[in-house]
mmCIF file of C-alpha atoms in Angstrom:
data_model
loop_
_atom_site.group_PDB
_atom_site.id
_atom_site.type_symbol
_atom_site.label_atom_id
_atom_site.label_comp_id
_atom_site.label_asym_id
_atom_site.label_seq_id
_atom_site.Cartn_x
_atom_site.Cartn_y
_atom_site.Cartn_z
ATOM 1 C CA MET A 85 11.045 18.189 10.626
ATOM 2 C CA ARG A 86 14.001 19.240 8.503
ATOM 3 C CA ILE A 87 15.211 17.205 5.503
ATOM 4 C CA ASP A 88 18.714 18.210 4.440
ATOM 5 C CA ASN A 89 22.103 16.882 3.306
ATOM 6 C CA ILE A 90 20.481 15.264 0.246
ATOM 7 C CA GLN A 91 22.973 13.187 -1.727
ATOM 8 C CA PHE A 92 22.905 10.980 -4.815
ATOM 9 C CA GLU A 93 25.487 8.260 -5.501
ATOM 10 C CA TRP A 94 25.815 5.463 -8.044
ATOM 11 C CA ARG A 95 26.977 2.289 -6.334
ATOM 12 C CA ASN A 96 26.696 -1.452 -6.988
ATOM 13 C CA GLY A 97 24.688 -0.980 -10.162
ATOM 14 C CA CYS A 98 22.009 1.327 -8.729
ATOM 15 C CA GLY A 99 21.547 4.938 -7.758
ATOM 16 C CA GLU A 100 21.039 5.862 -4.119
ATOM 17 C CA LEU A 101 19.238 9.023 -3.122
ATOM 18 C CA SER A 102 19.570 9.721 0.607
ATOM 19 C CA ALA A 103 18.843 12.536 3.019
ATOM 20 C CA ARG A 104 19.257 13.353 6.693
ATOM 21 C CA VAL A 105 16.047 13.514 8.732
ATOM 22 C CA ASN A 106 16.055 15.944 11.653
ATOM 23 C CA SER A 107 13.007 15.561 13.866
ATOM 24 C CA ALA A 108 12.508 16.756 17.435
ATOM 25 C CA ARG A 109 10.617 13.529 18.169
ATOM 26 C CA SER A 110 13.240 11.110 16.857
ATOM 27 C CA ARG A 111 14.930 8.873 19.432
ATOM 28 C CA ARG A 112 17.670 7.766 17.043
ATOM 29 C CA GLY A 113 19.637 10.955 16.551
ATOM 30 C CA GLU A 114 19.612 12.067 12.920
ATOM 31 C CA PRO A 115 18.760 9.001 10.800
ATOM 32 C CA ARG A 116 19.021 8.939 7.020
ATOM 33 C CA VAL A 117 16.283 7.944 4.618
ATOM 34 C CA TRP A 118 17.380 6.322 1.368
ATOM 35 C CA PHE A 119 15.945 5.173 -1.957
ATOM 36 C CA ARG A 120 17.820 2.782 -4.261
ATOM 37 C CA PHE A 121 16.756 2.455 -7.890
ATOM 38 C CA PRO A 122 18.423 1.396 -11.177
ATOM 39 C CA VAL A 123 18.591 4.879 -12.715
ATOM 40 C CA ARG A 124 21.945 6.589 -13.217
ATOM 41 C CA LYS A 125 20.669 10.172 -13.086
ATOM 42 C CA ALA A 126 19.441 11.883 -9.935
ATOM 43 C CA PRO A 127 15.978 13.490 -9.913
ATOM 44 C CA ALA A 128 16.104 17.075 -11.140
ATOM 45 C CA ARG A 129 14.172 18.160 -8.031
ATOM 46 C CA CYS A 130 14.998 15.927 -5.098
ATOM 47 C CA GLY A 131 12.696 18.014 -2.944
ATOM 48 C CA ASP A 132 9.685 16.494 -4.753
ATOM 49 C CA VAL A 133 10.664 13.075 -3.389
ATOM 50 C CA MET A 134 11.044 14.322 0.172
ATOM 51 C CA VAL A 135 7.821 16.356 0.222
ATOM 52 C CA CYS A 136 5.787 13.354 -0.950
ATOM 53 C CA ALA A 137 7.584 11.087 1.510
ATOM 54 C CA PHE A 138 7.272 13.173 4.680
ATOM 55 C CA LEU A 139 4.266 15.501 4.419
ATOM 56 C CA VAL A 140 1.721 12.963 5.721
ATOM 57 C CA PRO A 141 3.905 11.814 8.685
ATOM 58 C CA CYS A 142 4.526 15.473 9.567
ATOM 59 C CA MET A 143 0.802 16.262 9.529
ATOM 60 C CA GLN A 144 0.112 13.262 11.745
ATOM 61 C CA ALA A 145 2.894 14.257 14.150
ATOM 62 C CA GLY A 146 1.945 17.930 14.204
ATOM 63 C CA GLU A 147 5.305 19.074 12.806
ATOM 64 C CA ASP A 148 6.216 21.547 10.089
ATOM 65 C CA LEU A 149 8.296 20.344 7.145
ATOM 66 C CA GLU A 150 11.418 22.039 5.817
ATOM 67 C CA VAL A 151 13.075 20.566 2.728
ATOM 68 C CA VAL A 152 16.512 21.920 1.803
ATOM 69 C CA ALA A 153 16.182 21.135 -1.902
ATOM 70 C CA PRO A 154 14.311 22.476 -4.945
ATOM 71 C CA VAL A 155 10.608 21.590 -5.108
ATOM 72 C CA SER A 156 8.470 21.717 -8.245
ATOM 73 C CA ALA A 157 6.198 24.756 -8.377
ATOM 74 C CA ARG A 158 3.250 22.601 -9.460
ATOM 75 C CA LEU A 159 3.636 20.249 -6.487
ATOM 76 C CA PHE A 160 4.252 23.132 -4.094
ATOM 77 C CA GLU A 161 1.067 24.883 -5.195
ATOM 78 C CA ALA A 162 -0.951 21.663 -4.767
ATOM 79 C CA LEU A 163 0.086 21.197 -1.125
ATOM 80 C CA PRO A 164 -2.713 23.370 0.365
ATOM 81 C CA ARG A 165 -5.329 21.307 -1.509
ATOM 82 C CA ILE A 166 -3.659 18.048 -0.423
ATOM 83 C CA GLN A 167 -3.679 19.174 3.198
ATOM 84 C CA ASP A 168 -7.310 20.307 2.951
ATOM 85 C CA ILE A 169 -8.330 16.808 1.846
ATOM 86 C CA LEU A 170 -6.295 15.061 4.548
ATOM 87 C CA LEU A 171 -7.569 17.371 7.283
ATOM 88 C CA GLU A 172 -11.158 16.730 6.198
ATOM 89 C CA TRP A 173 -10.589 12.974 6.326
ATOM 90 C CA TYR A 174 -8.482 12.886 9.506
ATOM 91 C CA PRO A 175 -9.445 15.574 12.038
ATOM 92 C CA GLY A 176 -6.568 14.545 14.309
ATOM 93 C CA PHE A 177 -4.023 15.774 11.766
ATOM 94 C CA ARG A 178 -2.527 19.269 11.903
ATOM 95 C CA ARG A 179 -1.710 21.519 8.955
ATOM 96 C CA SER A 180 2.036 21.595 8.342
ATOM 97 C CA ARG A 181 3.890 24.637 7.114
ATOM 98 C CA VAL A 182 6.076 23.451 4.230
ATOM 99 C CA THR A 183 9.173 25.449 3.363
ATOM 100 C CA GLY A 184 11.574 24.824 0.522
ATOM 101 C CA HIS A 185 12.990 26.345 -2.621
ATOM 102 C CA LYS A 186 10.087 26.542 -5.073
ATOM 103 C CA GLU A 187 11.494 26.186 -8.563
ATOM 104 C CA SER A 188 9.656 27.037 -11.768
ATOM 105 C CA ASP A 189 8.842 23.984 -13.852
ATOM 106 C CA ALA A 190 10.883 23.151 -16.910
ATOM 107 C CA ALA A 191 9.251 22.371 -20.255
ATOM 108 C CA THR A 192 10.551 18.813 -20.614
ATOM 109 C CA ARG A 193 9.161 15.525 -19.354
ATOM 110 C CA ALA A 194 10.377 11.989 -20.065
ATOM 111 C CA GLU A 195 8.116 10.040 -22.413
ATOM 112 C CA ARG A 196 8.296 6.632 -20.750
ATOM 113 C CA THR A 197 5.718 5.237 -18.296
ATOM 114 C CA ALA A 198 6.353 3.106 -15.210
ATOM 115 C CA ALA A 199 3.739 1.327 -13.115
ATOM 116 C CA CYS A 200 3.746 -0.155 -9.626
ATOM 117 C CA PHE A 201 3.604 -3.935 -9.792
ATOM 118 C CA SER A 202 3.385 -6.499 -7.013
ATOM 119 C CA ALA A 203 1.858 -9.476 -8.896
ATOM 120 C CA GLY A 204 -1.448 -8.773 -7.157
ATOM 121 C CA VAL A 205 -4.928 -8.407 -8.587
ATOM 122 C CA ASP A 206 -4.899 -4.600 -8.838
ATOM 123 C CA SER A 207 -1.496 -4.266 -10.496
ATOM 124 C CA LEU A 208 -2.111 -7.126 -12.960
ATOM 125 C CA PHE A 209 -5.474 -5.644 -13.936
ATOM 126 C CA THR A 210 -3.718 -2.344 -14.681
ATOM 127 C CA GLN A 211 -1.242 -4.093 -16.967
ATOM 128 C CA LEU A 212 -4.036 -5.808 -18.902
ATOM 129 C CA ASP A 213 -5.682 -2.500 -19.832
ATOM 130 C CA PRO A 214 -5.063 -2.067 -23.587
ATOM 131 C CA GLU A 215 -5.478 1.709 -23.338
ATOM 132 C CA LEU A 216 -2.611 2.071 -20.850
ATOM 133 C CA GLN A 217 0.835 1.441 -22.320
ATOM 134 C CA THR A 218 3.563 0.995 -19.709
ATOM 135 C CA ASP A 219 7.275 0.526 -20.367
ATOM 136 C CA SER A 220 8.496 -0.851 -17.009
ATOM 137 C CA LEU A 221 7.110 -2.550 -13.927
ATOM 138 C CA VAL A 222 8.251 -1.188 -10.558
ATOM 139 C CA LEU A 223 8.455 -3.522 -7.563
ATOM 140 C CA VAL A 224 8.961 -1.538 -4.345
ATOM 141 C CA HIS A 225 10.766 -3.424 -1.581
ATOM 142 C CA GLY A 226 10.119 -1.755 1.744
ATOM 143 C CA PHE A 227 6.514 -1.001 0.801
ATOM 144 C CA GLU A 228 4.658 -4.064 2.114
ATOM 145 C CA ASN A 229 7.636 -5.847 3.708
ATOM 146 C CA PRO A 230 10.573 -4.607 5.825
ATOM 147 C CA VAL A 231 13.503 -3.668 3.629
ATOM 148 C CA GLU A 232 15.908 -5.922 5.552
ATOM 149 C CA ARG A 233 13.853 -9.020 4.700
ATOM 150 C CA ARG A 234 15.679 -10.106 1.536
ATOM 151 C CA ASP A 235 13.984 -13.497 1.711
ATOM 152 C CA LEU A 236 10.586 -11.835 1.192
ATOM 153 C CA LEU A 237 11.972 -9.858 -1.748
ATOM 154 C CA ASN A 238 13.236 -13.070 -3.356
ATOM 155 C CA ALA A 239 9.879 -14.772 -2.784
ATOM 156 C CA THR A 240 8.056 -11.840 -4.387
ATOM 157 C CA LEU A 241 10.419 -11.855 -7.356
ATOM 158 C CA ARG A 242 9.647 -15.540 -7.930
ATOM 159 C CA ALA A 243 6.036 -14.499 -8.541
ATOM 160 C CA VAL A 244 6.710 -11.216 -10.326
ATOM 161 C CA GLU A 245 9.337 -12.297 -12.866
ATOM 162 C CA PRO A 246 7.299 -15.054 -14.597
ATOM 163 C CA MET A 247 4.312 -12.709 -14.787
ATOM 164 C CA ALA A 248 6.488 -9.915 -16.193
ATOM 165 C CA GLY A 249 7.823 -12.364 -18.768
ATOM 166 C CA GLU A 250 4.257 -13.173 -19.761
ATOM 167 C CA LEU A 251 3.570 -9.434 -20.119
ATOM 168 C CA LYS A 252 6.909 -8.897 -21.954
ATOM 169 C CA LYS A 253 7.949 -6.018 -19.730
ATOM 170 C CA PRO A 254 11.080 -5.494 -17.601
ATOM 171 C CA VAL A 255 10.948 -5.403 -13.800
ATOM 172 C CA MET A 256 12.671 -2.601 -11.900
ATOM 173 C CA VAL A 257 13.274 -3.140 -8.164
ATOM 174 C CA VAL A 258 13.239 -0.016 -5.986
ATOM 175 C CA GLU A 259 14.291 -0.349 -2.340
ATOM 176 C CA THR A 260 13.735 2.145 0.464
ATOM 177 C CA ASN A 261 13.861 2.304 4.245
ATOM 178 C CA LEU A 262 11.240 5.086 4.353
ATOM 179 C CA ARG A 263 8.425 3.092 5.955
ATOM 180 C CA SER A 264 10.751 1.390 8.433
ATOM 181 C CA LEU A 265 12.272 4.743 9.393
ATOM 182 C CA VAL A 266 8.936 6.468 9.989
ATOM 183 C CA GLU A 267 7.079 3.615 11.676
ATOM 184 C CA ARG A 268 9.990 2.433 13.833
ATOM 185 C CA GLY A 269 12.172 5.472 14.352
ATOM 186 C CA LEU A 270 9.601 8.269 14.505
ATOM 187 C CA SER A 271 6.008 7.130 15.004
ATOM 188 C CA ARG A 272 6.517 5.427 18.372
ATOM 189 C CA SER A 273 7.734 8.659 19.906
ATOM 190 C CA ARG A 274 4.684 10.710 18.896
ATOM 191 C CA PRO A 275 0.895 10.475 19.256
ATOM 192 C CA ARG A 276 -0.123 7.315 17.437
ATOM 193 C CA PHE A 277 -2.701 7.427 14.661
ATOM 194 C CA ARG A 278 -5.736 5.315 15.539
ATOM 195 C CA GLY A 279 -5.506 2.813 12.723
ATOM 196 C CA ASN A 280 -3.062 1.868 10.011
ATOM 197 C CA LEU A 281 -1.244 5.124 9.201
ATOM 198 C CA PHE A 282 0.428 3.601 6.142
ATOM 199 C CA GLY A 283 -2.693 2.149 4.523
ATOM 200 C CA PHE A 284 -5.280 4.711 5.588
ATOM 201 C CA CYS A 285 -3.306 7.902 5.002
ATOM 202 C CA TRP A 286 0.153 7.540 3.519
ATOM 203 C CA MET A 287 0.214 4.862 0.807
ATOM 204 C CA GLY A 288 -0.420 7.079 -2.237
ATOM 205 C CA ALA A 289 2.124 9.703 -1.152
ATOM 206 C CA PHE A 290 4.677 6.953 -0.450
ATOM 207 C CA LEU A 291 4.308 5.567 -3.987
ATOM 208 C CA ALA A 292 4.351 9.085 -5.476
ATOM 209 C CA ALA A 293 7.769 9.581 -3.825
ATOM 210 C CA ILE A 294 8.974 6.469 -5.669
ATOM 211 C CA GLY A 295 7.657 7.899 -8.938
ATOM 212 C CA HIS A 296 9.560 11.151 -8.384
ATOM 213 C CA CYS A 297 12.771 9.170 -7.785
ATOM 214 C CA LEU A 298 12.483 7.954 -11.393
ATOM 215 C CA GLN A 299 11.610 11.314 -12.957
ATOM 216 C CA SER A 300 14.779 11.530 -15.047
ATOM 217 C CA GLU A 301 13.647 8.534 -17.156
ATOM 218 C CA TYR A 302 9.899 8.166 -16.563
ATOM 219 C CA GLY A 303 7.445 11.014 -17.005
ATOM 220 C CA ARG A 304 4.346 9.055 -15.957
ATOM 221 C CA PHE A 305 3.933 6.845 -12.907
ATOM 222 C CA VAL A 306 0.871 4.625 -12.488
ATOM 223 C CA ILE A 307 -0.582 3.659 -9.087
ATOM 224 C CA PRO A 308 -3.126 0.796 -9.352
ATOM 225 C CA ALA A 309 -6.377 1.515 -7.519
ATOM 226 C CA SER A 310 -7.063 -0.430 -4.334
ATOM 227 C CA LEU A 311 -10.733 0.612 -4.088
ATOM 228 C CA SER A 312 -13.443 0.887 -6.705
ATOM 229 C CA LEU A 313 -15.505 4.020 -7.193
ATOM 230 C CA ASP A 314 -18.456 2.618 -5.239
ATOM 231 C CA GLN A 315 -16.157 1.775 -2.297
ATOM 232 C CA LEU A 316 -14.387 5.128 -2.039
ATOM 233 C CA CYS A 317 -13.616 6.325 1.468
ATOM 234 C CA ALA A 318 -10.806 8.105 3.291
ATOM 235 C CA TYR A 319 -7.842 6.029 2.142
ATOM 236 C CA GLY A 320 -4.152 6.523 1.436
ATOM 237 C CA SER A 321 -4.484 5.952 -2.307
ATOM 238 C CA HIS A 322 -7.484 7.790 -3.765
ATOM 239 C CA PRO A 323 -8.396 9.023 -7.271
ATOM 240 C CA HIS A 324 -8.924 12.562 -5.922
ATOM 241 C CA LEU A 325 -5.637 12.641 -4.016
ATOM 242 C CA ASP A 326 -2.996 10.680 -5.949
ATOM 243 C CA PRO A 327 -2.868 12.980 -9.040
ATOM 244 C CA LEU A 328 -2.228 15.986 -6.778
ATOM 245 C CA TRP A 329 1.223 14.598 -5.977
ATOM 246 C CA SER A 330 2.245 15.221 -9.617
ATOM 247 C CA SER A 331 4.873 17.708 -10.705
ATOM 248 C CA HIS A 332 5.701 18.968 -14.168
ATOM 249 C CA ALA A 333 8.364 16.252 -14.425
ATOM 250 C CA VAL A 334 6.126 13.351 -13.317
ATOM 251 C CA GLN A 335 2.414 12.774 -13.803
ATOM 252 C CA ILE A 336 0.955 10.499 -11.108
ATOM 253 C CA ILE A 337 -1.902 8.388 -12.534
ATOM 254 C CA HIS A 338 -4.460 6.571 -10.358
ATOM 255 C CA HIS A 339 -5.734 3.676 -12.484
ATOM 256 C CA GLY A 340 -8.430 1.012 -12.185
ATOM 257 C CA ALA A 341 -10.984 2.547 -9.822
ATOM 258 C CA GLY A 342 -13.749 1.937 -12.343
ATOM 259 C CA ALA A 343 -13.781 -1.822 -11.616
ATOM 260 C CA GLY A 344 -14.375 -3.680 -8.368
ATOM 261 C CA ARG A 345 -12.102 -6.462 -7.163
ATOM 262 C CA LEU A 346 -14.355 -9.267 -8.402
ATOM 263 C CA GLU A 347 -14.686 -7.652 -11.833
ATOM 264 C CA LYS A 348 -10.888 -7.368 -11.982
ATOM 265 C CA ILE A 349 -10.524 -11.065 -11.176
ATOM 266 C CA ARG A 350 -13.036 -11.979 -13.907
ATOM 267 C CA ARG A 351 -11.064 -9.997 -16.490
ATOM 268 C CA ILE A 352 -7.749 -11.472 -15.357
ATOM 269 C CA ALA A 353 -9.106 -15.021 -15.584
ATOM 270 C CA ARG A 354 -10.302 -14.337 -19.131
ATOM 271 C CA ALA A 355 -7.383 -12.297 -20.465
ATOM 272 C CA ALA A 356 -4.387 -13.879 -18.697
ATOM 273 C CA PRO A 357 -5.217 -17.417 -17.527
ATOM 274 C CA ARG A 358 -1.533 -18.370 -17.247
ATOM 275 C CA ALA A 359 -0.751 -15.383 -15.027
ATOM 276 C CA VAL A 360 -3.362 -16.557 -12.508
ATOM 277 C CA GLY A 361 -0.889 -19.184 -11.309
ATOM 278 C CA TRP A 362 1.529 -16.457 -10.138
ATOM 279 C CA LEU A 363 -0.890 -14.136 -8.365
ATOM 280 C CA GLN A 364 0.420 -12.934 -5.014
ATOM 281 C CA VAL A 365 -2.354 -11.649 -2.762
ATOM 282 C CA CYS A 366 -1.499 -12.948 0.714
ATOM 283 C CA GLU A 367 -0.469 -10.489 3.433
ATOM 284 C CA SER A 368 1.013 -13.060 5.829
ATOM 285 C CA ASN A 369 4.171 -13.897 3.822
ATOM 286 C CA PRO A 370 4.262 -17.659 4.497
ATOM 287 C CA PRO A 371 7.670 -19.372 4.144
ATOM 288 C CA ALA A 372 8.389 -21.116 0.825
ATOM 289 C CA ARG A 373 4.999 -20.074 -0.628
ATOM 290 C CA ILE A 374 3.644 -16.907 -2.219
ATOM 291 C CA ASN A 375 0.184 -17.339 -0.625
ATOM 292 C CA CYS A 376 -0.922 -19.099 2.550
ATOM 293 C CA GLY A 377 -4.258 -20.031 0.944
ATOM 294 C CA ASP A 378 -6.207 -19.921 4.240
ATOM 295 C CA CYS A 379 -6.482 -16.244 5.230
ATOM 296 C CA ASP A 380 -9.554 -14.172 4.422
ATOM 297 C CA LYS A 381 -7.967 -12.424 1.439
ATOM 298 C CA CYS A 382 -6.674 -15.686 -0.038
ATOM 299 C CA LEU A 383 -10.073 -17.361 0.360
ATOM 300 C CA ARG A 384 -11.915 -14.444 -1.236
ATOM 301 C CA THR A 385 -9.493 -14.423 -4.164
ATOM 302 C CA ARG A 386 -9.408 -18.158 -4.805
ATOM 303 C CA LEU A 387 -13.215 -18.435 -4.651
ATOM 304 C CA ALA A 388 -13.561 -15.607 -7.178
ATOM 305 C CA LEU A 389 -10.974 -17.287 -9.428
ATOM 306 C CA ARG A 390 -12.809 -20.603 -9.216
ATOM 307 C CA LEU A 391 -16.140 -18.966 -10.042
ATOM 308 C CA ALA A 392 -14.514 -17.085 -12.949
ATOM 309 C CA GLY A 393 -13.413 -20.386 -14.465
ATOM 310 C CA ALA A 394 -9.699 -20.354 -13.638
ATOM 311 C CA CYS A 395 -8.002 -23.731 -14.035
ATOM 312 C CA GLU A 396 -7.478 -25.836 -10.922
ATOM 313 C CA PRO A 397 -5.333 -26.840 -9.180
ATOM 314 C CA ASN A 398 -3.914 -23.341 -9.109
ATOM 315 C CA PRO A 399 -0.136 -23.157 -8.410
ATOM 316 C CA ALA A 400 -0.701 -19.884 -6.522
ATOM 317 C CA PHE A 401 -2.867 -21.751 -3.968
ATOM 318 C CA PRO A 402 -1.520 -25.307 -3.740
ATOM 319 C CA GLN A 403 -3.407 -26.279 -0.580
ATOM 320 C CA PRO A 404 -7.140 -27.131 -0.642
ATOM 321 C CA PRO A 405 -9.339 -24.361 0.815
ATOM 322 C CA ASN A 406 -10.716 -24.600 4.336
ATOM 323 C CA TRP A 407 -14.164 -23.047 3.904
ATOM 324 C CA GLU A 408 -15.302 -24.070 7.400
ATOM 325 C CA ARG A 409 -12.670 -21.822 9.000
ATOM 326 C CA TRP A 410 -13.480 -18.811 6.836
ATOM 327 C CA PRO A 411 -16.219 -17.310 9.099
ATOM 328 C CA LEU A 412 -13.654 -17.060 11.916
ATOM 329 C CA LEU A 413 -11.351 -14.937 9.743
ATOM 330 C CA ALA A 414 -13.767 -12.757 7.825
ATOM 331 C CA ASP A 415 -14.073 -9.004 8.336
ATOM 332 C CA ARG A 416 -17.760 -8.433 7.661
ATOM 333 C CA ASN A 417 -17.733 -4.699 8.394
ATOM 334 C CA ARG A 418 -15.066 -4.017 5.782
ATOM 335 C CA TRP A 419 -15.922 -6.494 3.005
ATOM 336 C CA GLU A 420 -19.674 -7.039 3.372
ATOM 337 C CA ARG A 421 -20.414 -5.922 -0.188
ATOM 338 C CA GLU A 422 -17.834 -8.318 -1.624
ATOM 339 C CA TYR A 423 -19.105 -11.209 0.516
ATOM 340 C CA THR A 424 -22.662 -10.513 -0.680
ATOM 341 C CA GLU A 425 -21.618 -10.550 -4.329
ATOM 342 C CA LEU A 426 -19.594 -13.734 -3.816
ATOM 343 C CA LEU A 427 -22.615 -15.347 -2.167
ATOM 344 C CA ARG A 428 -24.890 -14.573 -5.130
ATOM 345 C CA TRP A 429 -22.235 -15.799 -7.542
ATOM 346 C CA SER A 430 -21.607 -18.990 -5.543
ATOM 347 C CA GLN A 431 -25.321 -19.785 -5.334
ATOM 348 C CA ALA A 432 -25.598 -19.467 -9.108
ATOM 349 C CA GLU A 433 -22.624 -21.827 -9.581
ATOM 350 C CA LYS A 434 -23.801 -24.228 -6.822
ATOM 351 C CA GLU A 435 -20.639 -23.972 -4.694
ATOM 352 C CA THR A 436 -22.318 -25.410 -1.605
ATOM 353 C CA ALA A 437 -19.346 -25.296 0.796
ATOM 354 C CA ALA A 438 -18.571 -21.685 -0.056
ATOM 355 C CA VAL A 439 -22.258 -20.761 0.168
ATOM 356 C CA SER A 440 -22.492 -22.165 3.710
ATOM 357 C CA ALA A 441 -19.382 -20.252 4.790
ATOM 358 C CA LEU A 442 -20.601 -16.988 3.259
ATOM 359 C CA GLN A 443 -24.038 -17.337 4.828
ATOM 360 C CA ALA A 444 -22.373 -17.792 8.214
ATOM 361 C CA ILE A 445 -20.238 -14.689 7.583
ATOM 362 C CA LEU A 446 -23.210 -12.522 6.590
ATOM 363 C CA SER A 447 -25.641 -13.734 9.249
ATOM 364 C CA PRO A 448 -26.033 -11.503 12.353
ATOM 365 C CA PRO A 449 -23.641 -12.617 15.118
ATOM 366 C CA PRO A 450 -25.134 -13.979 18.381
ATOM 367 C CA TRP A 451 -25.504 -11.541 21.280
ATOM 368 C CA TRP A 452 -22.552 -12.951 23.198
ATOM 369 C CA LYS A 453 -20.182 -12.269 20.296
ATOM 370 C CA ASP A 454 -21.268 -8.636 20.191
ATOM 371 C CA LEU A 455 -20.799 -8.399 23.960
ATOM 372 C CA TYR A 456 -17.338 -9.955 23.701
ATOM 373 C CA ARG A 457 -16.338 -7.579 20.872
ATOM 374 C CA HIS A 458 -17.482 -4.476 22.766
ATOM 375 C CA GLY A 459 -15.714 -5.646 25.936
ATOM 376 C CA ARG A 460 -12.496 -6.347 24.045
ATOM 377 C CA ASN A 461 -12.533 -2.915 22.371
ATOM 378 C CA LEU A 462 -13.204 -1.210 25.708
ATOM 379 C CA ALA A 463 -10.293 -3.062 27.323
ATOM 380 C CA ARG A 464 -7.988 -2.019 24.487
ATOM 381 C CA ARG A 465 -8.968 1.636 24.843
ATOM 382 C CA LEU A 466 -8.403 1.557 28.584
ATOM 383 C CA VAL A 467 -4.967 -0.050 28.215
ATOM 384 C CA ARG A 468 -3.924 2.492 25.558
ATOM 385 C CA ARG A 469 -5.199 5.368 27.706
ATOM 386 C CA TYR A 470 -3.859 4.418 31.133
ATOM 387 C CA PHE A 471 -1.022 1.935 30.391
ATOM 388 C CA PRO A 472 0.614 3.129 27.135
ATOM 389 C CA GLY A 473 3.879 1.311 27.882
ATOM 390 C CA VAL A 474 2.127 -2.047 28.211
ATOM 391 C CA ALA A 475 0.132 -1.349 25.033
ATOM 392 C CA GLY A 476 3.341 -0.614 23.129
ATOM 393 C CA LEU A 477 4.974 -3.856 24.290
ATOM 394 C CA LEU A 478 1.919 -5.909 23.357
ATOM 395 C CA ARG A 479 1.693 -4.251 19.965
ATOM 396 C CA ARG A 480 5.383 -4.839 19.274
ATOM 397 C CA ASP A 481 5.145 -8.536 20.163
ATOM 398 C CA ARG A 482 1.995 -9.026 18.109
ATOM 399 C CA ARG A 483 3.213 -7.336 14.937
ATOM 400 C CA ARG A 484 4.372 -10.004 12.551
ATOM 401 C CA VAL A 485 6.197 -7.815 10.050
ATOM 402 C CA TRP A 486 6.491 -4.190 11.127
#
């Protein structure tokens, strides 16, 4: 893959950094990737942005990466270690040969600090840490939602802006088509990663690319931790991996891994009770609401908030919870530890409806459910192996957002 023709323009009140993407596997000619952010000055080393953005997709696709732009010497020298970690985690990846103009690092770095912020539990917990002083909150559109969905951006801003006002910090919106370009324009024409490429492998590098876009004004960029230290596994954002994406101009900071999700919710309920009403945790993007209130993640969050003493009714979850439906939605294999802790906490607080639902979630499934699950997984593997076209059509129809 070759990244060239990198340009920076100031238009409509924001800077736009764009580049041409040349890939042998692309079915859309030579598309352009772009980043739009409210900073007037281009990054000193635009190659830092492109290396962070495209190294993981190139490793997954088995392509080398050529960036026709200067790349920080510190980042360039960290690439072998980054690839060693990713290859250990994902044996299906291939080491990519990265070429570019390695430039010695300058002695200056901006003093300001920016932090990713989505009005979720992890990002709000980061902002409540008194030892971490941040100057601006960065909302990335095109990260969790397609960049063309302006309605989802407006809905997210309705949750983010009141919370930012409570924190007394400005919100900076950064938009990019990077995820849409890779997942729609490139990934369907190459061997598909078995799982969520964005979440499992790419998320930290994606956010590091955003941090490097802002390097002319912000010398530190904070990525809130998604997993606690006792939950660490091969994941796109990791305390051992995220800091390696730093350059001399930008230090990438992975923050908050010392606390689990339930501990974060306890601290938020104590330290920022008003902000609880603007939490945005739902992944289904319901119309006219910031949270659906009935998915597994919403139910886990609202139960933890209730047990932590948050005021009810909570504007973030206007509908009453449906605890009876929860066992049908739960992912026991992924969140068993959190369900177990919620069960102990609910039993102590005598939340009988939640206790019944959690006991059903944690109890061993009947034999016919295991048989059904194994048969379903076998059928999926056979369809992917022998009927890839049908599998692609089914996947495209089923995907709600991407």
